[in-house]
PDB file of C-alpha atoms in Angstrom:
ATOM      1  CA  UNK A   1       5.665 -41.744 -34.100  1.00 44.00           C
ATOM      2  CA  UNK A   2       2.601 -40.502 -35.663  1.00 50.00           C
ATOM      3  CA  UNK A   3       3.211 -37.584 -38.102  1.00 54.00           C
ATOM      4  CA  UNK A   4       3.018 -34.303 -36.184  1.00 67.00           C
ATOM      5  CA  UNK A   5       3.102 -35.958 -32.815  1.00 78.00           C
ATOM      6  CA  UNK A   6       5.883 -34.899 -30.332  1.00 87.00           C
ATOM      7  CA  UNK A   7       7.848 -37.486 -28.631  1.00 88.00           C
ATOM      8  CA  UNK A   8       9.979 -36.849 -25.527  1.00 89.00           C
ATOM      9  CA  UNK A   9      12.309 -38.797 -23.580  1.00 86.00           C
ATOM     10  CA  UNK A  10      12.079 -38.474 -19.779  1.00 88.00           C
ATOM     11  CA  UNK A  11      15.215 -39.077 -17.696  1.00 85.00           C
ATOM     12  CA  UNK A  12      14.626 -39.982 -14.019  1.00 85.00           C
ATOM     13  CA  UNK A  13      12.291 -41.999 -11.853  1.00 85.00           C
ATOM     14  CA  UNK A  14      11.087 -39.544  -9.191  1.00 88.00           C
ATOM     15  CA  UNK A  15       7.664 -37.824  -8.558  1.00 91.00           C
ATOM     16  CA  UNK A  16       8.116 -35.265 -11.472  1.00 92.00           C
ATOM     17  CA  UNK A  17       8.934 -38.048 -13.951  1.00 91.00           C
ATOM     18  CA  UNK A  18       5.966 -40.088 -12.859  1.00 92.00           C
ATOM     19  CA  UNK A  19       3.697 -37.138 -13.169  1.00 94.00           C
ATOM     20  CA  UNK A  20       5.080 -36.103 -16.570  1.00 94.00           C
ATOM     21  CA  UNK A  21       4.739 -39.717 -17.845  1.00 93.00           C
ATOM     22  CA  UNK A  22       0.933 -39.671 -17.004  1.00 95.00           C
ATOM     23  CA  UNK A  23       0.101 -35.888 -18.057  1.00 95.00           C
ATOM     24  CA  UNK A  24       2.175 -35.532 -21.336  1.00 93.00           C
ATOM     25  CA  UNK A  25       0.263 -38.376 -23.088  1.00 94.00           C
ATOM     26  CA  UNK A  26      -2.844 -36.495 -22.275  1.00 93.00           C
ATOM     27  CA  UNK A  27      -1.680 -33.753 -24.406  1.00 91.00           C
ATOM     28  CA  UNK A  28      -0.898 -35.983 -27.147  1.00 91.00           C
ATOM     29  CA  UNK A  29       2.786 -36.274 -26.456  1.00 91.00           C
ATOM     30  CA  UNK A  30       4.500 -39.743 -26.753  1.00 90.00           C
ATOM     31  CA  UNK A  31       6.661 -40.462 -23.753  1.00 88.00           C
ATOM     32  CA  UNK A  32       9.694 -42.841 -23.391  1.00 82.00           C
ATOM     33  CA  UNK A  33      11.287 -43.105 -19.951  1.00 80.00           C
ATOM     34  CA  UNK A  34      14.947 -43.759 -18.832  1.00 78.00           C
ATOM     35  CA  UNK A  35      14.998 -44.161 -15.181  1.00 74.00           C
ATOM     36  CA  UNK A  36      18.487 -43.280 -14.514  1.00 71.00           C
ATOM     37  CA  UNK A  37      21.025 -40.720 -15.586  1.00 65.00           C
ATOM     38  CA  UNK A  38      24.347 -42.346 -15.972  1.00 65.00           C
ATOM     39  CA  UNK A  39      27.157 -41.902 -18.554  1.00 58.00           C
ATOM     40  CA  UNK A  40      25.653 -44.726 -20.525  1.00 65.00           C
ATOM     41  CA  UNK A  41      22.611 -42.552 -20.796  1.00 61.00           C
ATOM     42  CA  UNK A  42      24.564 -39.622 -21.910  1.00 59.00           C
ATOM     43  CA  UNK A  43      26.199 -41.969 -24.392  1.00 61.00           C
ATOM     44  CA  UNK A  44      22.964 -43.104 -25.993  1.00 62.00           C
ATOM     45  CA  UNK A  45      21.926 -39.406 -26.788  1.00 58.00           C
ATOM     46  CA  UNK A  46      23.384 -39.942 -30.358  1.00 59.00           C
ATOM     47  CA  UNK A  47      20.710 -42.494 -30.975  1.00 63.00           C
ATOM     48  CA  UNK A  48      17.994 -40.290 -29.514  1.00 66.00           C
ATOM     49  CA  UNK A  49      17.513 -37.972 -32.606  1.00 67.00           C
ATOM     50  CA  UNK A  50      13.980 -39.258 -32.991  1.00 73.00           C
ATOM     51  CA  UNK A  51      12.976 -37.271 -29.908  1.00 82.00           C
ATOM     52  CA  UNK A  52      11.844 -33.628 -29.852  1.00 85.00           C
ATOM     53  CA  UNK A  53      13.107 -33.111 -26.287  1.00 86.00           C
ATOM     54  CA  UNK A  54      14.746 -34.822 -23.442  1.00 86.00           C
ATOM     55  CA  UNK A  55      13.390 -33.769 -19.958  1.00 89.00           C
ATOM     56  CA  UNK A  56      15.951 -34.417 -17.367  1.00 88.00           C
ATOM     57  CA  UNK A  57      14.360 -34.987 -13.887  1.00 89.00           C
ATOM     58  CA  UNK A  58      17.208 -37.215 -12.673  1.00 86.00           C
ATOM     59  CA  UNK A  59      19.038 -35.851  -9.589  1.00 89.00           C
ATOM     60  CA  UNK A  60      20.380 -36.758  -6.221  1.00 90.00           C
ATOM     61  CA  UNK A  61      18.059 -34.729  -3.877  1.00 91.00           C
ATOM     62  CA  UNK A  62      18.665 -36.288  -0.475  1.00 94.00           C
ATOM     63  CA  UNK A  63      20.634 -33.404   1.148  1.00 96.00           C
ATOM     64  CA  UNK A  64      22.248 -35.629   3.861  1.00 98.00           C
ATOM     65  CA  UNK A  65      23.441 -38.057   1.174  1.00 96.00           C
ATOM     66  CA  UNK A  66      24.696 -35.278  -1.099  1.00 96.00           C
ATOM     67  CA  UNK A  67      26.548 -33.535   1.995  1.00 97.00           C
ATOM     68  CA  UNK A  68      28.228 -37.066   2.714  1.00 98.00           C
ATOM     69  CA  UNK A  69      29.031 -37.719  -0.816  1.00 96.00           C
ATOM     70  CA  UNK A  70      29.832 -34.464  -2.529  1.00 96.00           C
ATOM     71  CA  UNK A  71      31.793 -35.895  -5.440  1.00 94.00           C
ATOM     72  CA  UNK A  72      28.857 -38.209  -6.420  1.00 91.00           C
ATOM     73  CA  UNK A  73      26.277 -35.413  -5.916  1.00 94.00           C
ATOM     74  CA  UNK A  74      28.453 -33.048  -8.182  1.00 95.00           C
ATOM     75  CA  UNK A  75      28.941 -35.633 -10.805  1.00 90.00           C
ATOM     76  CA  UNK A  76      25.066 -36.611 -10.942  1.00 88.00           C
ATOM     77  CA  UNK A  77      23.732 -33.222 -10.559  1.00 91.00           C
ATOM     78  CA  UNK A  78      26.182 -31.180 -12.688  1.00 92.00           C
ATOM     79  CA  UNK A  79      28.648 -33.212 -14.784  1.00 89.00           C
ATOM     80  CA  UNK A  80      26.165 -35.687 -16.318  1.00 85.00           C
ATOM     81  CA  UNK A  81      23.579 -32.945 -17.204  1.00 86.00           C
ATOM     82  CA  UNK A  82      26.383 -30.883 -18.678  1.00 88.00           C
ATOM     83  CA  UNK A  83      27.666 -33.781 -20.851  1.00 84.00           C
ATOM     84  CA  UNK A  84      24.038 -34.710 -21.853  1.00 82.00           C
ATOM     85  CA  UNK A  85      23.570 -30.941 -22.862  1.00 84.00           C
ATOM     86  CA  UNK A  86      26.913 -31.118 -24.882  1.00 83.00           C
ATOM     87  CA  UNK A  87      25.762 -34.044 -26.805  1.00 80.00           C
ATOM     88  CA  UNK A  88      22.073 -32.817 -27.346  1.00 80.00           C
ATOM     89  CA  UNK A  89      23.429 -29.475 -28.580  1.00 80.00           C
ATOM     90  CA  UNK A  90      24.788 -31.184 -31.539  1.00 78.00           C
ATOM     91  CA  UNK A  91      21.237 -31.831 -32.900  1.00 73.00           C
ATOM     92  CA  UNK A  92      19.515 -28.417 -33.462  1.00 66.00           C
ATOM     93  CA  UNK A  93      15.943 -30.019 -33.364  1.00 76.00           C
ATOM     94  CA  UNK A  94      16.595 -31.787 -29.837  1.00 78.00           C
ATOM     95  CA  UNK A  95      16.022 -29.766 -26.736  1.00 82.00           C
ATOM     96  CA  UNK A  96      16.990 -30.488 -23.268  1.00 81.00           C
ATOM     97  CA  UNK A  97      14.556 -29.447 -20.605  1.00 83.00           C
TER      98      UNK A  97
END
């Protein structure tokens, strides 16, 4: 990372993640992408202290799928982001967006 240059981790692989991965570098922000939010992703937060922020765009958004699979939807859309926030909050300089 260049001194003074911000670096963010984008979690997710949808339209928002794609747009951010194009637009943020135009602002001089270095971007790394983790396409999926899984428990393994939450676990690697401890090694992510080099980032200034983690932008979580990962979610289950298909309403029909979520209604048919409420446990999976709740786990992906609520439990995993909460666990990630818990890990990230241990590092005062690291922000979850």
